[in-house]
Amino acid sequence: MQKPLKNTLVLLAAMLPVFAEAQMSNTTPQADMTYPETTKGDVKDNYFGTTVADPYRWLEDDRSEATKAWVTAQNKVSEQYFSQIPFRGAIKDRLTKLMNYEKYSQPFKEGGYTYFYKNTGLQNQSVLYRQKDGGEAEVFLDPNTFSKDATTSLAGTSFSKDGSLLAYQLSEGGSDWTKAVVMNTKDKTIIGDTLTYIKFSGIAWHGNDGFYYSSYDKPTEGSQLSGITQYHKLYYHKLGTSQKDDQLVFGGEKTPRRYIGAGLTEDERFLIITAANSTSGNELYIKDLSKPDSPIVPVVNNFDKEHYVLDNDGSKLIIYTTLNAPNGRIVTVDAAQPSPANWKELIKETQNVLNPSTGGGKIFANYIKDAVSMVLQYDRNGKLEHTVELPGIGTANGFGSKKEEKELYYIFTSYVYPTTIFKYNVETGKSEVYKKTNVDFDPTKYESKQVFYTSMDGTKVPMIITHKKGLALNGKNPTLLYGYGGFNVSLTPAFNTSVVVLLEQGAVYAVPNLRGGGEYGEKWHLAGTKMQKQNVFDDFIAAAEYLVANKYTSKDYLAISGGSNGGLLVGATMAQRPELFKVAFPAVGVLDMLRYHKFTAGAGWSFDYGTSEDSKEMFDYLYRYSPVHALKQGVKYPATLVTTADHDDRVVPAHSFKFAATLQEKQGGPAPVLISIQTNAGHGAGKPMDKAIEETADKWAFMLYNMGLDYKP
C-alpha cells in the first residue's frame, strides 16, 4: 500500500542556477523595460468590512481572448529580454551537455519480467523497458510517441498481480487530469475503451477483472483547468464495460470527501480506502474482498491524524499512524475489530520522523534525522534485524518490493552525491552498487555541510550549504537560497544536475528546513500553518541573514527560489524584505491568498493556510502577507522572473498573472519584472526535457545578468 493520495502541493524538483566565479561587481546591467499594458478593472470584494480591490480579476479567466493576448504579449517581452543576454546560449549549451547522460529508475518485477525506466540522455520523456532474466531489454512503452511535441506524459502505471495487464495514465500538457489505457502486456494490445477525467488517483487492480480509481465530476463552472473540483469519488471499473457503467464504491453525496485513495493489500484480500478533506489527516476504511458483499468498515473515522495500511498477514493489518505519535509509529490489529482501541504497538515512536515501507517480507523504518536518512530493517514481529549502511549523509528511499523477493533496490543521493541505485540483500542486510549516474561531476571537489541558525523567535533551524572546497567567505559569492516550508513536505538532500553548473562556477547553494515542513514531525509542520505561517517566512529571511552575516554572500549576490508553496514563500519574503535579495524566482506560486480556494482543489489546502472566509482574524492575517496584496507602490523590488504554465491546474496560472501585473505596476526600482508562461505545460510533472532546459537557461541567464556577472564556460 502507498501513502494516501491527496492533493499535496508538489515539491518542484526545479533545476538550479548557474553563476560566474569571477568578474563580479555591484553594477547590474539594465535595459529600458516597457511592459505590456494590463487593463485595470474595478472589481472589489468586502471581507468582514474591509474593501479589497482586485483590478486584475479578469486574468483569472484562462479562456478569454484578452487573457490569451496578455500571455502572448508578456512572453514576447520576456523572450526579447532573454535574447539580449550574451551568455544565455552558453548556459543552455552547458545544461544540455550536463543532462546528456543515461538515467535509470529502480527496477521492479511484474509477471515474468523486470521493468525499469531509462532515458538515453536528452529524451523528452523516460522510456519504460522490460527484460527477462538474462535476456535483452526491450522497449515496452515509449511516452515520446504519445504526442508530436512530447507534452503528453506517462502519469502512472499499475500492473495486475500476475503482470498480464497494465493500466497506464496519460497527462496531456502537464494537466492533473489524466486518461487511463489498459494494455495486454504479452502482445501490447489495447483492451477496452480509454477512461477519461481521472484525477489524483492511483489504479488498484482486483485480479484481472477490473480496478479501482478515483476522480471528480467535470467542472460545471469555469474551465476544465481552473473550475472547482470539490468531491472525489472512488469507482470500480470492470474490464469490457463502459466507463459510464462504473460502480461508485465510496464518496459522492452520501460520503462527500475532497480526496479519496484506494489500494489493495498484496494478497488482494483487503481493499484499503483513505479519505480526507484537506492535505493533512485522513480517515481509514477497509473492505474484505474475500467475503461477498462485505461492508466498508471504518478503521479510523476522523481526520485528526495520518494513517495508512502498510501490509497484512492474513487478517492482521500492519498500520502506520501518527495517532498518539506525532513522529509516526507502526501498529497491528485484527481486521475483524480494527478500531484504534484494539491496536497493538509493533514499532514505537522515536524522536525522528518515520516513513516506513515493506519489501521482501520485512518492514523498513526510514527515519528522517535532522533532514537526512537513517534506515532500519525489522521483521514482522518488530524485531530489529539490520541497520542499512548508507554510503554517506543524504537521502535514501525506495525500499519496497513484493513479499517473496529476496532483493530490492533503493536510491541514495545528496547534494554532492549523484543519484545511485543500490541492490540490497534482505537476508544479509548488505548493499551493492547497481547503477551509477555518469554525470560530468567530481564530488571530491565539493563539500556539503549542515548548520543550525536562529530564527526570529529563537527557534533553531537546520540548513545545508553546498559549495566548492576552499570557498573564500568574502561576501561576494553568488548564492541561491531555495525553500519550501509547507504541507509537511521534507526537503532532504538530493542531487540536481543543474547544481553542477552552479557549483563549478564557485557559487553557494543553500537549503533550509523551514517550519511548515515535515522534517521534525507534526509540531514542526503545525508551527508553519494558518496563523503561524509567518514563522516560515521568518525562517527563510533568517537563513538569508545568516548567509550574509557569515560572508557566504551579500544582498548584491543573493537569489531566492521556490515553487508552488515555495512560490508563495518567495513572493511573501520579497514583499516583506525587498532590500535583502537581488533576484527572485517565484515559480507556479500560490500568490493570491484571498482567493486560492476558489480554484480546482485549492480548498483542500485550507489546513495549512486557512481561508479569507474563515474569520476576520484569519482574513486579516492572510491579507497582510498575501503576495499579490502585500506589494507597495514605489518600493524597489528585486529583479523578478515569475514562471508558470498554461496547463497548471494545481496552482492555476492566474496567481502568477496577477502577481506579475501588480509587481510591474508597483515596481519602484530599475530591476526588471518578467513573467514566462510555458504552453502545453503544467505544474511540473512530466515536463519534457527540452522545455525544462529552455526554462532553466532563461532563469540562470536572467540571474547572472541582474547580478552583473559573466558566465565562464
XYZ file of C-alpha atoms in Angstrom:
713
model
C 0.000 0.000 0.000
C 1.048 3.571 -0.628
C 0.532 6.690 1.438
C -2.872 8.332 0.986
C -3.238 10.071 -2.369
C -4.081 13.673 -1.580
C -3.652 16.957 -3.375
C -0.482 17.941 -1.585
C 1.301 20.828 -3.255
C 4.030 19.030 -5.089
C 7.565 19.968 -4.214
C 9.106 21.002 -7.509
C 12.428 19.414 -8.332
C 13.342 22.549 -10.271
C 16.710 22.757 -11.915
C 19.005 25.220 -10.236
C 21.188 28.109 -11.336
C 24.446 28.955 -12.963
C 26.906 31.504 -11.588
C 30.225 33.077 -12.527
C 33.315 32.648 -10.392
C 34.938 35.973 -11.212
C 34.360 39.445 -12.682
C 31.715 40.242 -10.087
C 30.670 43.832 -9.499
C 27.868 45.804 -7.956
C 26.878 47.203 -11.328
C 23.797 45.499 -12.703
C 23.179 45.780 -16.454
C 19.729 47.118 -17.096
C 17.556 47.526 -20.150
C 14.755 50.042 -20.559
C 11.686 47.989 -19.746
C 8.398 48.598 -21.476
C 5.766 46.176 -20.235
C 2.544 45.238 -21.987
C -0.369 47.368 -20.885
C -2.502 45.488 -18.372
C -6.041 46.787 -18.146
C -7.281 47.512 -14.626
C -10.841 46.645 -13.705
C -12.970 47.959 -10.856
C -13.736 44.661 -9.106
C -13.872 44.969 -5.319
C -14.669 42.489 -2.552
C -15.748 43.057 1.027
C -14.155 40.870 3.693
C -15.528 41.457 7.185
C -15.908 45.175 6.490
C -12.619 45.611 4.615
C -12.873 46.510 0.927
C -10.213 44.849 -1.227
C -9.688 45.902 -4.833
C -8.921 43.164 -7.359
C -8.147 45.113 -10.558
C -6.696 42.131 -12.390
C -9.545 39.712 -11.686
C -10.116 39.382 -15.436
C -6.821 37.466 -15.731
C -8.446 34.580 -13.841
C -10.394 33.674 -16.984
C -7.980 31.410 -18.838
C -10.469 31.016 -21.707
C -10.788 34.699 -22.630
C -9.122 36.182 -25.693
C -7.948 39.120 -23.579
C -6.048 36.791 -21.227
C -4.525 34.898 -24.156
C -3.396 38.171 -25.739
C -1.852 39.294 -22.427
C 0.061 35.993 -22.130
C 1.392 36.338 -25.674
C 2.485 39.932 -25.080
C 4.218 39.126 -21.784
C 6.060 36.161 -23.285
C 7.254 38.349 -26.157
C 8.753 40.894 -23.740
C 10.442 38.131 -21.727
C 11.850 36.430 -24.828
C 13.264 39.723 -26.071
C 14.918 40.311 -22.702
C 16.471 36.819 -22.620
C 17.743 37.188 -26.189
C 19.850 40.224 -25.270
C 21.811 38.328 -22.608
C 25.094 37.422 -24.333
C 25.796 34.210 -22.434
C 22.292 32.750 -22.417
C 23.223 30.383 -25.263
C 26.360 29.205 -23.479
C 24.354 28.369 -20.371
C 21.868 26.393 -22.427
C 24.709 24.516 -24.118
C 26.257 23.592 -20.766
C 22.921 22.464 -19.343
C 22.280 20.379 -22.441
C 25.693 18.737 -22.206
C 25.285 18.019 -18.493
C 21.838 16.487 -18.966
C 23.052 14.207 -21.733
C 23.741 11.061 -19.729
C 21.811 7.824 -19.234
C 19.262 7.940 -16.440
C 17.703 4.851 -14.875
C 14.965 4.097 -12.365
C 14.980 1.314 -9.827
C 13.970 -1.972 -11.486
C 10.773 -3.741 -10.395
C 9.322 -7.149 -11.194
C 5.909 -7.810 -12.709
C 4.932 -11.244 -14.007
C 7.980 -12.869 -15.572
C 9.675 -9.565 -16.412
C 11.876 -6.967 -14.782
C 10.800 -3.439 -15.722
C 12.723 -0.185 -15.474
C 12.658 3.348 -16.850
C 15.549 4.669 -18.897
C 16.370 7.955 -20.574
C 19.261 7.747 -23.040
C 20.204 11.331 -22.253
C 18.138 14.059 -23.840
C 14.906 12.205 -24.486
C 11.960 14.387 -23.521
C 10.288 11.545 -21.615
C 11.822 8.467 -19.997
C 11.003 5.138 -21.666
C 9.684 2.016 -19.899
C 11.743 -1.089 -20.728
C 11.393 -4.733 -19.757
C 13.557 -7.846 -19.872
C 13.532 -11.461 -18.794
C 16.351 -12.825 -16.653
C 19.465 -12.962 -18.793
C 17.652 -11.554 -21.811
C 17.978 -8.320 -23.740
C 15.968 -5.314 -22.620
C 13.191 -4.208 -24.967
C 11.201 -1.010 -25.214
C 7.835 -1.682 -23.628
C 6.173 1.739 -23.536
C 7.615 4.924 -25.035
C 5.862 8.136 -23.912
C 7.814 10.101 -26.528
C 5.415 8.642 -29.108
C 2.269 9.838 -27.299
C 2.330 13.291 -28.931
C 4.412 15.097 -31.544
C 5.768 17.666 -29.082
C 6.254 15.176 -26.200
C 3.909 17.165 -23.944
C 1.752 14.087 -23.281
C 3.473 12.204 -20.480
C 3.122 8.963 -18.580
C 1.431 9.889 -15.300
C 1.321 6.460 -13.640
C 1.381 2.708 -14.212
C -0.304 -0.182 -12.421
C 0.130 -3.872 -13.239
C -2.291 -6.623 -12.327
C -0.915 -9.082 -9.788
C 0.101 -11.657 -12.402
C 1.630 -8.956 -14.599
C -0.527 -9.802 -17.605
C -2.384 -6.470 -17.629
C -1.237 -2.880 -17.335
C -3.301 0.251 -16.764
C -1.315 3.369 -17.547
C -2.329 7.001 -17.164
C -1.661 9.815 -19.630
C -1.350 13.509 -18.786
C -1.808 15.949 -21.657
C 0.071 19.233 -21.460
C 1.009 18.706 -17.830
C -2.580 18.669 -16.553
C -3.548 16.786 -13.398
C -6.499 15.358 -15.353
C -5.484 12.002 -16.811
C -6.751 9.278 -19.107
C -6.303 5.566 -18.405
C -5.446 2.965 -21.043
C -5.450 -0.801 -20.426
C -2.905 -2.992 -22.197
C -2.311 -6.724 -22.533
C 1.380 -6.921 -21.614
C 2.032 -10.083 -23.637
C 1.345 -8.582 -27.049
C 0.898 -4.871 -26.107
C -2.636 -4.751 -27.478
C -5.080 -2.212 -26.042
C -8.101 -3.592 -24.185
C -11.406 -1.757 -23.987
C -12.038 1.963 -24.089
C -9.847 4.741 -22.736
C -11.108 6.030 -19.377
C -11.249 9.814 -19.032
C -11.480 12.517 -16.356
C -9.355 10.741 -13.765
C -7.560 12.964 -11.250
C -5.329 12.496 -8.183
C -5.681 8.751 -8.466
C -3.739 5.560 -8.456
C -5.128 2.404 -10.044
C -5.711 -0.672 -7.887
C -6.318 -3.965 -9.700
C -8.567 -6.670 -8.293
C -7.480 -9.821 -10.080
C -7.750 -9.436 -13.844
C -11.404 -8.459 -13.778
C -11.103 -4.736 -13.150
C -9.682 -1.994 -10.994
C -10.464 0.884 -8.632
C -9.737 4.520 -9.458
C -10.739 7.994 -8.227
C -11.997 11.086 -9.987
C -14.061 14.249 -9.762
C -17.070 15.327 -11.756
C -16.148 17.521 -14.703
C -16.314 21.195 -13.581
C -19.580 22.888 -14.480
C -18.290 26.415 -13.824
C -15.028 27.801 -15.144
C -12.715 25.929 -17.453
C -11.545 22.357 -17.042
C -8.200 23.761 -15.877
C -9.498 26.211 -13.264
C -13.002 25.098 -12.251
C -13.517 23.849 -8.700
C -13.137 20.105 -8.191
C -14.941 19.630 -4.943
C -15.618 15.970 -4.157
C -13.634 12.896 -5.074
C -15.362 9.626 -5.965
C -13.974 6.087 -5.881
C -15.133 3.872 -8.741
C -14.708 0.259 -9.768
C -14.216 -0.343 -13.489
C -14.931 -3.829 -14.817
C -12.942 -4.645 -17.932
C -15.023 -4.859 -21.069
C -17.682 -2.439 -19.834
C -18.283 1.234 -20.499
C -16.916 3.815 -18.059
C -20.426 5.262 -17.676
C -21.415 1.969 -16.031
C -18.591 2.038 -13.468
C -19.718 1.319 -9.920
C -19.470 4.092 -7.321
C -17.750 2.496 -4.330
C -17.155 5.422 -1.972
C -17.753 9.151 -1.970
C -20.492 11.121 -3.655
C -23.466 12.640 -1.861
C -23.553 10.102 0.992
C -19.889 10.416 1.957
C -18.546 13.634 0.374
C -14.758 13.804 0.634
C -12.272 16.003 -1.198
C -9.584 13.318 -1.598
C -10.142 9.558 -1.801
C -7.423 7.000 -2.442
C -7.630 3.226 -2.763
C -5.276 0.270 -2.845
C -5.328 -3.467 -2.278
C -3.160 -5.475 0.050
C -0.664 -7.626 -1.849
C -2.788 -10.765 -1.363
C -5.771 -8.744 -2.705
C -7.867 -9.718 0.304
C -8.493 -6.175 1.543
C -9.499 -3.018 -0.246
C -7.971 -0.101 1.665
C -9.613 3.322 1.358
C -8.193 6.596 2.635
C -10.411 9.682 2.683
C -9.648 13.301 3.555
C -10.965 16.831 3.227
C -7.598 18.569 3.423
C -3.944 17.792 2.844
C -3.451 16.813 6.483
C -5.202 13.971 8.316
C -7.320 11.171 6.882
C -9.946 8.572 7.600
C -9.126 4.900 7.026
C -11.526 2.187 5.819
C -11.218 -1.465 4.835
C -13.363 -3.899 2.858
C -12.765 -7.671 2.989
C -12.926 -8.711 -0.667
C -12.719 -12.413 0.247
C -16.292 -12.193 1.521
C -19.081 -11.475 -0.984
C -20.960 -8.238 -0.306
C -18.816 -7.399 2.714
C -19.317 -3.842 4.010
C -16.823 -0.999 4.024
C -15.669 -0.855 7.642
C -14.167 2.240 9.291
C -10.803 1.792 10.999
C -10.445 5.489 11.849
C -13.487 7.706 11.329
C -11.961 11.175 11.786
C -9.412 13.419 10.076
C -7.283 14.248 13.102
C -4.176 12.215 12.203
C -2.452 10.334 9.352
C -2.956 6.592 8.844
C -2.398 4.020 6.112
C -2.111 0.247 5.841
C 1.434 -0.911 5.159
C 0.710 -4.626 4.713
C -1.167 -7.563 6.137
C -0.553 -11.099 7.374
C -3.857 -12.829 6.822
C -6.403 -10.956 8.914
C -3.701 -8.982 10.763
C -3.262 -5.467 9.429
C 0.026 -3.591 9.774
C -0.746 0.140 10.012
C 1.331 3.306 10.023
C -0.209 6.038 12.184
C 0.510 9.364 13.860
C -2.241 8.779 16.429
C -0.619 9.368 19.834
C 2.689 9.533 17.952
C 3.395 12.833 16.130
C 6.560 11.377 14.564
C 4.822 8.175 13.474
C 4.699 4.568 14.703
C 3.561 1.154 13.428
C 0.752 -0.858 14.978
C -1.094 -4.120 14.241
C -4.756 -5.041 14.585
C -7.110 -7.827 13.534
C -9.325 -6.764 10.661
C -12.377 -8.128 12.477
C -12.027 -5.417 15.141
C -9.818 -2.752 13.570
C -10.587 0.326 15.679
C -7.709 2.135 17.465
C -8.853 0.737 20.828
C -7.557 -2.667 19.660
C -4.262 -1.559 18.162
C -1.039 -3.193 19.389
C 2.231 -1.349 19.033
C 4.775 -3.025 16.761
C 7.399 -0.296 16.263
C 7.372 2.580 18.741
C 7.595 6.268 18.002
C 11.081 7.770 18.216
C 12.433 11.305 18.251
C 12.899 11.011 14.477
C 10.194 11.174 11.802
C 9.178 7.775 10.405
C 8.452 6.986 6.740
C 8.045 3.187 6.565
C 7.730 0.733 3.687
C 7.741 -3.040 3.190
C 9.761 -5.361 0.975
C 10.959 -8.947 0.995
C 8.589 -9.676 3.859
C 10.337 -7.102 6.046
C 9.488 -3.647 7.402
C 11.859 -0.814 6.574
C 11.726 2.091 9.010
C 13.136 5.044 7.076
C 13.736 7.830 9.569
C 14.498 11.494 8.925
C 17.138 12.618 11.415
C 17.946 16.320 11.052
C 16.742 16.141 7.418
C 18.883 13.128 6.438
C 18.054 9.412 6.187
C 18.566 6.587 8.676
C 17.091 3.196 7.688
C 16.393 0.222 9.975
C 15.111 -3.219 8.900
C 12.603 -5.040 11.166
C 10.938 -8.423 10.914
C 7.148 -8.794 11.011
C 7.238 -9.092 14.799
C 9.004 -5.777 15.267
C 12.470 -7.207 15.879
C 15.379 -5.109 14.619
C 17.405 -7.119 12.100
C 19.693 -4.675 10.293
C 20.736 -1.047 10.158
C 21.176 -0.256 6.494
C 24.691 1.051 5.897
C 24.322 4.086 3.654
C 27.268 5.498 1.678
C 27.108 8.867 3.413
C 24.891 11.621 4.778
C 21.989 12.073 2.405
C 18.622 10.723 1.328
C 17.741 7.049 0.831
C 14.399 5.909 -0.494
C 12.783 3.038 -2.362
C 12.960 0.041 -0.020
C 9.909 -1.637 -1.495
C 9.244 -4.954 -3.207
C 6.893 -7.909 -3.175
C 6.943 -10.219 -0.172
C 8.670 -13.116 -1.902
C 11.576 -11.081 -3.259
C 14.981 -11.659 -1.664
C 16.447 -8.468 -3.090
C 15.194 -4.952 -3.508
C 16.559 -1.714 -4.900
C 16.884 1.672 -3.277
C 18.212 5.080 -4.273
C 20.765 7.141 -2.393
C 21.588 10.764 -3.152
C 22.820 14.010 -1.636
C 23.666 17.484 -2.866
C 27.153 16.237 -3.850
C 26.407 12.513 -4.375
C 24.885 11.769 -7.799
C 21.777 9.612 -7.600
C 22.869 5.975 -7.329
C 20.778 2.798 -7.359
C 21.787 0.126 -4.844
C 20.811 -3.542 -4.765
C 20.011 -4.690 -1.228
C 20.037 -8.261 0.090
C 17.177 -8.623 2.561
C 18.712 -11.596 4.391
C 22.255 -10.276 4.851
C 21.470 -6.559 5.028
C 24.262 -5.828 2.557
C 24.134 -3.294 -0.264
C 25.995 -3.148 -3.549
C 26.029 -0.540 -6.284
C 23.635 -1.439 -9.113
C 23.668 1.688 -11.309
C 25.800 4.807 -11.003
C 24.959 8.151 -12.532
C 27.540 9.048 -15.161
C 27.045 12.782 -14.941
C 30.053 15.026 -15.531
C 30.721 15.804 -11.876
C 33.610 15.217 -9.470
C 32.224 15.135 -5.892
C 35.718 15.282 -4.357
C 35.926 18.957 -5.316
C 32.872 19.979 -3.299
C 31.527 19.952 0.219
C 28.084 19.970 1.752
C 27.642 20.787 5.427
C 24.751 21.315 7.794
C 24.491 24.368 10.024
C 21.860 25.442 12.543
C 20.850 29.085 12.598
C 18.482 31.046 14.836
C 15.165 32.319 13.504
C 13.418 35.476 14.698
C 11.681 33.818 17.666
C 14.759 31.879 18.785
C 13.926 28.591 17.016
C 16.943 26.659 15.725
C 16.557 25.803 12.039
C 18.841 23.449 10.073
C 20.268 24.391 6.695
C 22.579 22.511 4.338
C 25.100 24.663 2.476
C 26.915 23.284 -0.560
C 29.874 24.811 -2.404
C 33.314 24.211 -3.862
C 36.032 23.302 -1.358
C 38.202 26.232 -0.333
C 35.457 28.805 -0.853
C 36.501 32.299 0.266
C 33.990 33.766 2.720
C 34.254 37.292 1.369
C 30.591 38.166 0.878
C 30.965 38.074 -2.903
C 29.828 34.553 -3.706
C 26.637 34.357 -5.743
C 24.182 32.275 -3.759
C 20.879 30.591 -4.357
C 18.621 30.135 -1.331
C 15.929 27.557 -2.069
C 12.966 26.804 0.195
C 9.505 25.283 0.537
C 8.160 25.234 4.109
C 4.716 23.688 3.978
C 2.347 20.743 3.700
C 4.504 18.500 5.880
C 6.958 18.159 2.967
C 10.545 17.417 3.988
C 13.423 18.866 1.952
C 16.113 16.214 2.190
C 19.436 16.256 0.298
C 19.126 15.354 -3.384
C 21.471 15.679 -6.329
C 20.332 18.006 -9.091
C 22.244 18.150 -12.340
C 21.798 21.908 -12.686
C 23.561 22.371 -9.373
C 26.685 21.080 -11.083
C 26.721 24.268 -13.157
C 26.177 26.311 -10.030
C 28.970 24.623 -8.084
C 31.574 24.528 -10.830
C 31.238 28.311 -11.142
C 32.121 28.750 -7.463
C 28.665 29.529 -6.132
C 26.805 28.605 -2.958
C 23.590 26.594 -2.812
C 21.685 26.718 0.492
C 18.552 24.799 1.506
C 16.997 25.472 4.934
C 14.452 23.128 6.520
C 11.779 25.676 7.325
C 8.872 25.234 9.687
C 5.753 24.059 7.896
C 7.740 21.117 6.535
C 7.859 17.602 7.938
C 11.498 17.329 8.958
C 10.690 17.291 12.686
C 7.209 15.834 12.616
C 3.768 17.186 13.369
C 4.867 20.032 15.666
C 7.261 21.389 13.042
C 4.523 21.244 10.411
C 1.879 22.916 12.578
C 4.292 25.692 13.549
C 4.127 26.881 9.930
C 0.386 26.689 9.307
C -2.544 29.128 9.415
C -1.782 31.964 11.832
C 1.753 30.645 12.350
C 2.596 30.891 8.623
C 4.755 33.958 9.256
C 7.198 31.619 11.027
C 8.018 30.116 7.627
C 8.842 33.496 6.127
C 10.835 34.477 9.210
C 12.842 31.241 8.960
C 13.643 31.948 5.299
C 14.621 35.557 5.968
C 16.805 34.433 8.891
C 18.526 31.921 6.583
C 19.345 34.754 4.181
C 20.646 36.911 7.023
C 22.823 34.026 8.256
C 24.408 33.658 4.821
C 25.114 37.398 4.672
C 26.371 37.654 8.264
C 28.763 34.751 7.746
C 30.003 36.274 4.477
C 28.908 33.468 2.218
C 27.291 36.195 0.166
C 25.721 39.643 0.320
C 22.433 41.142 -0.783
C 24.006 42.002 -4.155
C 24.577 38.319 -4.908
C 21.651 36.606 -3.208
C 18.820 34.977 -5.143
C 15.783 33.192 -3.721
C 13.822 30.447 -5.410
C 10.836 28.243 -4.678
C 7.957 26.585 -6.465
C 4.292 26.040 -5.649
C 4.021 26.630 -1.892
C 7.664 27.686 -2.286
C 6.462 30.272 -4.796
C 4.320 31.728 -2.028
C 7.417 31.727 0.180
C 9.418 33.714 -2.359
C 6.557 36.128 -3.078
C 5.910 36.829 0.599
C 9.546 37.253 1.635
C 10.473 39.528 -1.271
C 7.457 41.695 -0.389
C 8.496 41.858 3.269
C 12.259 42.293 2.792
C 12.826 43.544 -0.772
C 16.206 45.057 0.063
C 17.651 41.707 1.147
C 17.553 39.969 -2.236
C 18.973 40.737 -5.658
C 16.909 38.226 -7.672
C 13.667 36.361 -7.009
C 12.179 33.312 -8.729
C 8.592 32.600 -7.643
C 7.565 29.527 -9.667
C 3.975 28.284 -10.111
C 3.258 30.025 -6.830
C 0.197 30.382 -4.596
C 0.227 34.185 -4.660
C -3.356 35.362 -4.099
C -4.103 34.108 -0.599
C -7.608 35.588 -0.536
C -8.880 33.541 -3.495
C -6.677 30.419 -3.787
C -9.526 28.218 -2.525
C -11.771 29.302 -5.406
C -9.906 27.208 -7.982
C -9.574 23.461 -8.714
C -8.953 21.600 -5.444
C -7.412 24.603 -3.699
C -9.921 24.485 -0.858
C -8.109 21.369 0.335
C -5.075 23.462 1.248
C -7.006 25.252 3.979
C -5.471 23.111 6.734
C -2.131 24.784 6.048
C -3.365 28.222 5.057
C -6.826 28.893 6.448
C -9.127 30.875 4.144
C -10.210 34.505 3.878
C -13.765 33.397 4.688
C -12.948 31.630 7.984
C -12.958 34.668 10.270
C -11.944 38.304 10.382
C -8.751 37.322 12.188
C -7.824 34.762 9.519
C -8.649 37.211 6.734
C -6.532 39.940 8.328
C -3.606 37.527 8.680
C -3.789 36.318 5.071
C -4.317 39.828 3.706
C -1.185 41.016 5.484
C 1.170 38.539 3.803
C -0.647 37.599 0.570
C 1.995 38.429 -2.077
C -0.440 39.999 -4.564
C -1.759 42.301 -1.833
C 1.456 42.967 0.103
C 3.258 44.757 -2.756
C 3.537 48.519 -2.219
C 3.744 51.298 -4.786
C 7.214 52.706 -5.399
C 9.220 50.113 -3.456
C 12.424 48.857 -5.101
C 11.843 45.116 -5.503
C 14.421 42.548 -6.659
C 14.780 41.561 -10.286
C 11.949 39.056 -10.570
C 11.200 36.291 -13.033
C 7.787 34.729 -12.416
C 7.285 31.342 -14.085
C 4.087 29.392 -14.659
C 2.353 27.278 -17.302
C -0.932 27.480 -19.135
C -1.993 23.932 -18.161
C -1.199 24.209 -14.456
C -4.439 23.064 -12.856
C -2.846 22.541 -9.446
C -1.921 26.175 -8.795
C -3.749 27.983 -11.579
C -1.607 30.463 -13.558
C -3.928 33.333 -12.577
C -1.906 33.559 -9.332
C 1.249 34.321 -11.305
C -0.565 36.531 -13.827
C -1.996 38.802 -11.129
C 1.259 38.926 -9.166
C 3.337 39.835 -12.221
C 0.865 42.518 -13.328
C 0.794 44.028 -9.827
C 4.582 43.952 -9.469
C 5.101 45.539 -12.889
C 2.697 48.290 -11.861
C 4.264 48.971 -8.460
C 7.983 48.351 -9.041
C 9.800 51.465 -7.883
C 13.294 50.483 -8.950
C 15.084 49.704 -12.213
C 15.126 45.910 -11.756
C 13.051 44.060 -14.362
C 9.831 42.174 -13.628
C 9.191 39.425 -16.161
C 6.799 36.531 -16.431
C 7.422 33.453 -18.554
C 4.379 31.304 -19.312
C 5.099 27.913 -20.856
C 2.453 26.499 -23.162
C 1.249 22.895 -23.032
C 2.901 22.512 -19.643
C 1.567 22.124 -16.115
C 2.675 22.250 -12.501
C 5.954 20.497 -13.254
C 5.393 16.740 -13.502
C 6.029 15.230 -16.921
C 7.647 18.372 -18.343
C 9.640 17.498 -21.496
C 13.413 17.719 -21.238
C 13.706 20.421 -23.891
C 11.188 22.659 -22.102
C 12.975 22.153 -18.777
C 16.352 23.079 -20.274
C 14.929 26.167 -22.007
C 13.246 27.408 -18.835
C 16.338 26.832 -16.718
C 18.647 28.564 -19.180
C 16.339 31.592 -19.132
C 16.323 31.676 -15.333
C 20.036 31.448 -14.783
C 20.847 33.866 -17.586
C 18.401 36.328 -16.012
C 20.025 35.801 -12.643
C 23.614 36.324 -13.759
C 22.729 39.313 -15.875
C 20.989 41.033 -12.975
C 23.905 40.337 -10.626
C 26.307 41.962 -13.063
C 28.166 38.686 -13.603
C 29.660 36.884 -16.550
C 29.396 33.190 -17.234
C 32.625 31.285 -17.834
C 32.140 28.105 -19.936
